[in-house]
Amino acid sequence: MAVTERLYYSDSHLIEFDARVVDVTDRVSGWTAIVLDRTAFYPTGGGQPSDTGTLNGARVMECIDDGDNGVLHVVQGAAPSRGAVVHGRVDWSRRMDHMQQHTGQHILSQAFVTLFNAPTKSFRVLEASCEIDVELNNPTSEVIERAVELANNVIWEDRAITIRNVTSTEAAELPLRKEPARDGDLRLIEIEGFDLTPCGGTHAYRTGEVGMIGVRSWERAKGLTRIEFVAGTRALADYRKANKSAREVAALFSTGRDDAPQLAAQMVEEHKELNRRIRALEELAAEVEAEKLLATGSEGVISQVFDGRDAESLKKLAHALMAKPGIVALLASRDKDTARLVFARSADARGDMSSLMREACAMLDGRGGGKPELAQGGGKRVDLLDEALAAISRKVTSEAHSS
Ligand SMILES: [Zn+2]
């Protein structure tokens, strides 16, 4: 079977090439896998996503490493035939982005080894960021930022990145950052005076091409520290996004971007304090309201339907009324689409509020219950609320007379 010469091994910046088609296989309808005698397309592998591009203008959607069978170029639409010479073009912005992330990972991983002897266990390029899982004990933002600083210094020193092909015997004598994943001859990526590691991916010519590295977030995951980072153009995109968010928040406080966190914290504190004061005022208001309602009641039964009061507000009023002697309070509210009810009685009054509540709720297509002295509930039939409350009120009054 055909073996594809992998041009990306020797030149990561080569994006145009000519090659001969050595195999064509139909996949699903409209999709064809093309094998070439040579290719600059990098197939998915080693945490780095596949290149995309064109072959004679046909769209290359993905490339798959088929080992000794070569690289499969999955083409959508009209595919070239076996034996044809085709012109390939790799999407440069996507390749450049992947090289920045991937090379950035080599640098950041070595920074964690240099500073904290913390090796990287896995690496993934995600949609807008990347992840590494590092054997880092006791991670803190300060510790992680020290590694980020070293990594960026290495980037700005613009060190050369070279490829060395060695035998496994030679490799055994070298200070590799990680163990080779396979036997035999090895391809080593060397960052001048900083890092040496076996890798089959595509890398920048010099560290300066990576631009910069920033850490978005980190968390502990399965005994490791998972670090989400961005490099190169992704770092710029992420900075723009973060700056926009921060400025939008600052605008809400009519302040500068960097003063917003302090003002936001202050506002949260004020909000808590205001809530405490509102609760205290509500208690006072319930007292006053209870006095007023007492004047409207006859024979100790107070029955009242309100508009737009929530359950909490009804309960406060019920508590204020319960504190008076000889009272049965039947309170209800039309709260948007819901009928809310709270029934309460004084310790010296008679009646089971819980069973009255169940009765009322049955009329309102709802549910409710509680204790003999205090019960609450609700239902969907807001239209029947007045009627239901009047019925319960009559029942309480007649029971009072019959005793
Ligand atoms: Zn690599």
Coordinates of C-alpha atoms and ligand atoms in Angstrom, one line a residue:
M1 CA 0.0 0.0 0.0
A2 CA 1.0 3.6 -0.5
V3 CA 2.9 5.6 2.0
T4 CA 2.5 9.3 2.1
E5 CA 5.6 11.5 2.4
R6 CA 4.7 13.9 5.2
L7 CA 6.0 17.3 4.1
Y8 CA 4.8 19.0 7.3
Y9 CA 7.5 17.0 9.2
S10 CA 10.3 19.0 7.6
D11 CA 8.5 22.3 7.0
S12 CA 5.6 23.4 9.2
H13 CA 5.1 26.6 7.1
L14 CA 4.7 24.9 3.7
I15 CA 1.1 25.3 2.6
E16 CA 1.2 24.8 -1.1
F17 CA 2.4 21.6 -2.8
D18 CA 1.8 19.3 -5.8
A19 CA 1.2 15.6 -5.4
R20 CA 0.0 12.5 -7.2
V21 CA -3.2 10.7 -6.2
V22 CA -2.4 7.1 -5.2
D23 CA -5.7 6.0 -3.9
V24 CA -9.3 7.1 -4.0
T25 CA -12.0 5.5 -1.8
D26 CA -15.7 6.5 -1.7
R27 CA -16.9 7.0 1.9
V28 CA -20.5 8.0 2.4
S29 CA -22.3 9.7 -0.4
G30 CA -20.6 12.8 -1.6
W31 CA -17.5 12.2 0.5
T32 CA -14.3 10.7 -0.8
A33 CA -11.0 9.8 0.9
I34 CA -7.9 10.6 -1.1
V35 CA -4.4 9.3 -0.5
L36 CA -1.5 11.3 -2.0
D37 CA 2.2 10.3 -2.4
R38 CA 3.1 13.4 -0.4
T39 CA 1.2 15.9 1.6
A40 CA 1.5 19.1 3.6
F41 CA -1.8 18.4 5.4
Y42 CA -1.5 17.6 9.1
P43 CA -3.9 14.8 10.2
T44 CA -5.7 14.9 13.6
G45 CA -3.3 13.6 16.3
G46 CA -1.3 14.4 19.4
G47 CA -4.0 16.8 20.7
Q48 CA -3.7 18.9 17.5
P49 CA -6.7 19.1 15.2
S50 CA -6.5 18.3 11.5
D51 CA -5.7 20.8 8.8
T52 CA -8.3 21.8 6.2
G53 CA -7.8 23.3 2.8
T54 CA -8.3 22.4 -0.9
L55 CA -7.1 19.8 -3.4
N56 CA -7.5 21.2 -6.9
G57 CA -10.2 23.4 -5.5
A58 CA -12.2 20.6 -3.9
R59 CA -12.7 21.2 -0.2
V60 CA -10.6 19.1 2.2
M61 CA -12.8 18.8 5.3
E62 CA -10.5 16.7 7.5
C63 CA -7.4 14.6 7.3
I64 CA -7.0 11.3 9.1
D65 CA -3.8 9.5 9.9
D66 CA -4.1 5.9 8.6
G67 CA -0.6 4.9 9.8
D68 CA 1.3 3.0 7.1
N69 CA -1.5 3.5 4.7
G70 CA -0.8 7.2 4.6
V71 CA -2.9 10.3 5.3
L72 CA -6.5 10.2 4.2
H73 CA -7.8 13.5 2.8
V74 CA -11.6 13.6 3.2
V75 CA -12.8 15.6 0.3
Q76 CA -16.4 16.9 -0.2
G77 CA -17.6 17.3 -3.8
A78 CA -15.8 16.5 -7.1
A79 CA -12.7 14.4 -6.2
P80 CA -9.6 13.9 -8.4
S81 CA -9.0 10.4 -9.9
R82 CA -6.2 8.0 -9.2
G83 CA -3.0 8.9 -10.9
A84 CA -3.9 12.6 -11.3
V85 CA -1.5 15.3 -10.2
V86 CA -3.2 17.7 -7.8
H87 CA -2.4 21.1 -6.3
G88 CA -2.9 21.2 -2.5
R89 CA -3.4 24.3 -0.4
V90 CA -3.6 24.2 3.4
D91 CA -5.7 26.9 5.2
W92 CA -2.9 29.0 6.7
S93 CA -4.8 30.8 9.4
R94 CA -6.1 27.5 10.9
R95 CA -2.6 25.9 10.7
M96 CA -1.0 29.0 12.2
D97 CA -3.5 29.0 15.0
H98 CA -2.9 25.3 15.8
M99 CA 0.9 25.9 15.7
Q100 CA 0.6 28.8 18.1
Q101 CA -1.5 26.7 20.5
H102 CA 0.6 23.5 20.1
T103 CA 4.0 25.3 20.4
G104 CA 2.6 27.3 23.2
Q105 CA 1.8 24.1 25.0
H106 CA 5.4 22.8 24.7
I107 CA 6.7 26.1 26.2
L108 CA 4.1 26.3 29.0
S109 CA 4.5 22.6 29.9
Q110 CA 8.3 23.0 30.1
A111 CA 7.8 26.1 32.3
F112 CA 5.9 24.0 34.8
V113 CA 8.6 21.4 34.8
T114 CA 11.4 24.0 35.2
L115 CA 9.8 25.8 38.1
F116 CA 7.8 23.1 39.9
N117 CA 8.9 19.8 38.5
A118 CA 5.3 19.3 37.4
P119 CA 4.9 17.3 34.2
T120 CA 2.0 17.7 31.8
K121 CA -0.2 14.5 31.5
S122 CA -2.5 15.6 28.6
F123 CA -3.2 18.3 26.1
R124 CA -6.2 19.3 24.1
V125 CA -6.9 22.1 21.5
L126 CA -10.5 23.1 22.1
E127 CA -12.8 25.4 20.0
A128 CA -11.6 28.7 21.5
S129 CA -9.0 27.7 24.0
C130 CA -6.7 24.8 25.1
E131 CA -6.3 22.6 28.1
I132 CA -3.4 20.9 29.8
D133 CA -3.6 18.6 32.8
V134 CA -0.5 19.1 35.0
E135 CA 0.8 17.2 38.0
L136 CA 0.9 20.3 40.0
N137 CA 0.4 20.0 43.8
N138 CA -1.2 22.9 45.7
P139 CA -2.1 25.0 42.7
T140 CA -2.8 28.7 43.3
S141 CA -3.3 31.5 40.8
E142 CA 0.1 33.0 41.9
V143 CA 2.0 29.7 41.2
I144 CA 0.3 29.3 37.8
E145 CA 1.0 32.9 36.8
R146 CA 4.8 32.4 37.6
A147 CA 4.8 29.6 35.0
V148 CA 2.9 31.8 32.5
E149 CA 5.5 34.6 33.1
L150 CA 8.4 32.3 32.4
A151 CA 6.6 30.9 29.3
N152 CA 6.1 34.4 27.9
N153 CA 9.7 35.4 28.6
V154 CA 10.8 32.4 26.5
I155 CA 8.4 33.5 23.7
W156 CA 9.7 37.1 23.7
E157 CA 13.3 35.9 23.7
D158 CA 12.4 34.5 20.2
R159 CA 14.3 31.3 20.6
A160 CA 14.9 29.0 17.7
I161 CA 12.8 25.8 17.4
T162 CA 14.5 23.0 15.6
I163 CA 13.8 19.4 14.6
R164 CA 16.3 16.6 15.5
N165 CA 15.8 13.0 14.2
V166 CA 17.6 10.5 16.5
T167 CA 17.7 6.8 17.1
S168 CA 16.1 5.4 20.3
T169 CA 19.7 4.7 21.6
E170 CA 20.6 8.3 21.1
A171 CA 17.3 9.5 22.6
A172 CA 18.0 7.4 25.8
E173 CA 21.0 9.6 26.5
L174 CA 19.1 12.9 26.1
P175 CA 17.1 14.9 28.7
L176 CA 13.7 14.5 27.2
R177 CA 10.7 16.2 28.8
K178 CA 8.5 13.2 28.3
E179 CA 9.0 9.5 27.5
P180 CA 8.6 8.7 23.8
A181 CA 5.2 7.2 23.0
R182 CA 6.8 4.7 20.5
D183 CA 10.0 2.7 19.8
G184 CA 12.4 3.2 17.0
D185 CA 13.7 6.5 15.5
L186 CA 12.4 9.6 17.1
R187 CA 11.6 13.1 16.0
L188 CA 12.6 15.6 18.7
I189 CA 11.5 19.2 18.9
E190 CA 14.1 21.4 20.5
I191 CA 13.4 24.9 21.9
E192 CA 16.9 26.4 22.1
G193 CA 18.2 26.0 25.6
F194 CA 14.8 25.4 27.1
D195 CA 12.9 22.2 26.0
L196 CA 13.5 18.9 24.2
T197 CA 10.6 16.6 23.6
P198 CA 9.6 13.9 21.1
C199 CA 6.6 15.1 19.0
G200 CA 5.1 14.6 15.5
G201 CA 3.1 17.8 15.4
T202 CA 3.7 21.2 13.6
H203 CA 5.6 23.9 15.4
A204 CA 6.6 27.5 15.0
Y205 CA 10.0 28.3 13.5
R206 CA 10.8 30.5 16.5
T207 CA 9.1 31.0 19.9
G208 CA 8.3 34.6 19.0
E209 CA 5.6 33.3 16.5
V210 CA 3.5 32.1 19.5
G211 CA 3.0 35.7 20.4
M212 CA 1.9 35.3 24.0
I213 CA 0.2 32.9 26.4
G214 CA -2.6 33.7 28.9
V215 CA -4.4 31.5 31.4
R216 CA -8.2 31.8 31.3
S217 CA -9.0 29.6 34.3
W218 CA -7.8 26.5 36.2
E219 CA -9.4 23.8 38.4
R220 CA -8.4 20.6 40.2
A221 CA -9.5 17.6 38.1
K222 CA -8.9 14.0 38.9
G223 CA -5.8 14.6 41.1
L224 CA -4.3 16.9 38.4
T225 CA -4.5 20.6 37.8
R226 CA -6.5 21.4 34.6
I227 CA -5.3 24.7 33.1
E228 CA -7.2 26.4 30.3
F229 CA -4.9 28.7 28.3
V230 CA -4.9 30.6 25.0
A231 CA -1.9 31.4 22.8
G232 CA -1.2 33.7 19.9
T233 CA -4.3 35.1 18.1
R234 CA -6.5 33.3 20.6
A235 CA -4.9 35.3 23.4
L236 CA -5.7 38.6 21.6
A237 CA -9.3 37.5 20.9
D238 CA -9.7 36.4 24.5
Y239 CA -8.2 39.8 25.8
R240 CA -10.7 41.7 23.6
K241 CA -13.6 39.6 25.0
A242 CA -12.5 40.0 28.6
N243 CA -11.9 43.7 28.2
K244 CA -15.4 44.2 26.6
S245 CA -17.0 42.3 29.5
A246 CA -15.1 44.2 32.1
R247 CA -15.9 47.6 30.4
E248 CA -19.6 46.7 30.1
V249 CA -19.7 45.9 33.9
A250 CA -17.8 49.1 34.7
A251 CA -20.3 51.2 32.6
L252 CA -23.1 49.9 34.8
F253 CA -21.3 51.5 37.8
S254 CA -20.3 54.6 35.8
T255 CA -16.7 53.9 36.6
G256 CA -13.4 52.9 35.0
R257 CA -12.8 49.3 34.1
D258 CA -10.3 48.5 36.9
D259 CA -12.4 50.1 39.6
A260 CA -15.5 48.0 38.8
P261 CA -14.8 45.0 41.1
Q262 CA -14.5 47.1 44.2
L263 CA -17.7 49.0 43.4
A264 CA -19.5 45.8 42.6
A265 CA -18.5 44.3 45.9
Q266 CA -19.7 47.5 47.6
M267 CA -23.1 47.3 45.9
V268 CA -23.5 43.6 46.9
E269 CA -23.0 44.6 50.5
E270 CA -25.4 47.5 50.2
H271 CA -28.0 45.2 48.7
K272 CA -27.7 42.8 51.6
E273 CA -28.1 45.6 54.1
L274 CA -31.2 47.0 52.2
N275 CA -32.8 43.6 52.3
R276 CA -32.3 43.4 56.0
R277 CA -33.9 46.8 56.4
I278 CA -36.8 45.9 54.0
R279 CA -37.5 42.8 56.1
A280 CA -37.6 44.8 59.3
L281 CA -39.9 47.4 57.7
E282 CA -42.2 44.7 56.4
E283 CA -42.7 43.5 59.9
L284 CA -43.6 46.9 61.1
A285 CA -46.0 47.4 58.1
A286 CA -47.7 44.1 58.9
E287 CA -48.3 45.3 62.4
V288 CA -50.0 48.4 61.2
E289 CA -52.0 46.6 58.5
A290 CA -53.1 44.0 61.1
E291 CA -54.6 46.7 63.3
K292 CA -56.5 48.1 60.3
L293 CA -57.8 44.7 59.3
L294 CA -59.0 43.9 62.9
A295 CA -61.4 46.8 62.5
T296 CA -63.0 45.2 59.4
G297 CA -63.5 41.8 60.9
S298 CA -66.8 40.6 62.4
E299 CA -66.9 38.1 65.3
G300 CA -63.2 37.6 65.1
V301 CA -63.1 36.4 61.5
I302 CA -61.0 38.4 59.1
S303 CA -61.3 37.5 55.4
Q304 CA -59.5 39.5 52.8
V305 CA -58.4 39.1 49.1
F306 CA -55.4 41.2 48.0
D307 CA -53.8 41.8 44.6
G308 CA -50.2 41.0 43.7
R309 CA -49.0 39.9 47.1
D310 CA -46.6 37.0 47.3
A311 CA -46.8 34.2 49.9
E312 CA -44.1 35.7 52.1
S313 CA -46.0 38.9 52.4
L314 CA -49.2 37.2 53.3
K315 CA -47.5 35.1 55.9
K316 CA -46.0 38.2 57.6
L317 CA -49.5 39.7 57.9
A318 CA -50.9 36.4 59.1
H319 CA -48.3 36.2 61.9
A320 CA -49.2 39.8 63.0
L321 CA -52.9 38.8 63.2
M322 CA -52.2 35.5 65.0
A323 CA -50.5 37.4 67.8
K324 CA -53.9 39.1 68.6
P325 CA -56.4 37.2 70.7
G326 CA -59.5 35.4 69.3
I327 CA -58.8 35.8 65.6
V328 CA -59.2 33.6 62.6
A329 CA -57.5 35.2 59.5
L330 CA -58.3 34.0 56.0
L331 CA -55.9 35.8 53.7
A332 CA -55.6 35.4 49.9
S333 CA -53.9 37.0 47.0
R334 CA -54.2 37.1 43.2
D335 CA -50.4 36.8 42.4
K336 CA -50.2 36.9 38.6
D337 CA -51.6 33.5 37.4
T338 CA -51.7 32.0 40.9
A339 CA -54.2 32.2 43.7
R340 CA -52.3 32.2 47.1
L341 CA -53.8 31.5 50.5
V342 CA -52.7 31.8 54.1
F343 CA -55.1 30.8 56.9
A344 CA -54.1 31.5 60.5
R345 CA -55.7 31.6 64.0
S346 CA -54.8 32.9 67.4
A347 CA -53.7 30.3 70.0
D348 CA -57.0 30.9 71.8
A349 CA -59.2 30.6 68.7
R350 CA -60.7 27.4 67.4
G351 CA -60.6 25.6 64.0
D352 CA -58.2 23.5 62.0
M353 CA -56.6 25.8 59.4
S354 CA -55.0 22.9 57.7
S355 CA -58.2 21.1 56.8
L356 CA -59.9 24.5 55.8
M357 CA -56.9 25.1 53.5
R358 CA -57.2 21.7 51.9
E359 CA -60.9 22.4 51.3
A360 CA -60.2 25.8 49.8
C361 CA -57.4 24.5 47.6
A362 CA -59.6 21.7 46.2
M363 CA -62.0 24.5 44.9
L364 CA -59.0 26.3 43.3
D365 CA -57.5 23.3 41.5
G366 CA -54.4 23.5 43.8
R367 CA -52.8 22.1 46.9
G368 CA -52.1 23.2 50.4
G369 CA -51.8 22.3 54.1
G370 CA -50.0 23.0 57.3
K371 CA -50.8 23.0 61.0
P372 CA -54.0 23.6 62.9
E373 CA -53.0 27.2 63.7
L374 CA -51.3 28.1 60.4
A375 CA -51.6 26.7 56.8
Q376 CA -50.8 27.9 53.3
G377 CA -51.6 26.8 49.8
G378 CA -52.4 27.9 46.3
G379 CA -54.2 27.1 43.1
K380 CA -54.6 27.9 39.4
R381 CA -58.3 29.0 39.5
V382 CA -57.6 32.7 40.3
D383 CA -61.2 33.4 39.0
L384 CA -62.8 31.3 41.8
L385 CA -60.7 32.9 44.6
D386 CA -63.3 35.3 45.9
E387 CA -66.0 32.6 45.9
A388 CA -63.8 30.0 47.6
L389 CA -62.7 32.4 50.3
A390 CA -66.3 33.5 51.0
A391 CA -67.3 29.9 51.3
I392 CA -64.6 29.2 53.9
S393 CA -65.5 32.4 55.7
R394 CA -69.2 31.4 56.0
K395 CA -68.1 28.0 57.3
V396 CA -65.9 29.4 60.0
T397 CA -68.6 31.9 61.1
S398 CA -71.4 29.2 61.2
E399 CA -69.2 26.8 63.2
A400 CA -68.5 29.6 65.7
H401 CA -72.3 30.1 66.1
S402 CA -73.1 26.4 66.4
S403 CA -70.7 25.9 69.3
Ligands
ZN1 ZN 4.7 19.3 19.4

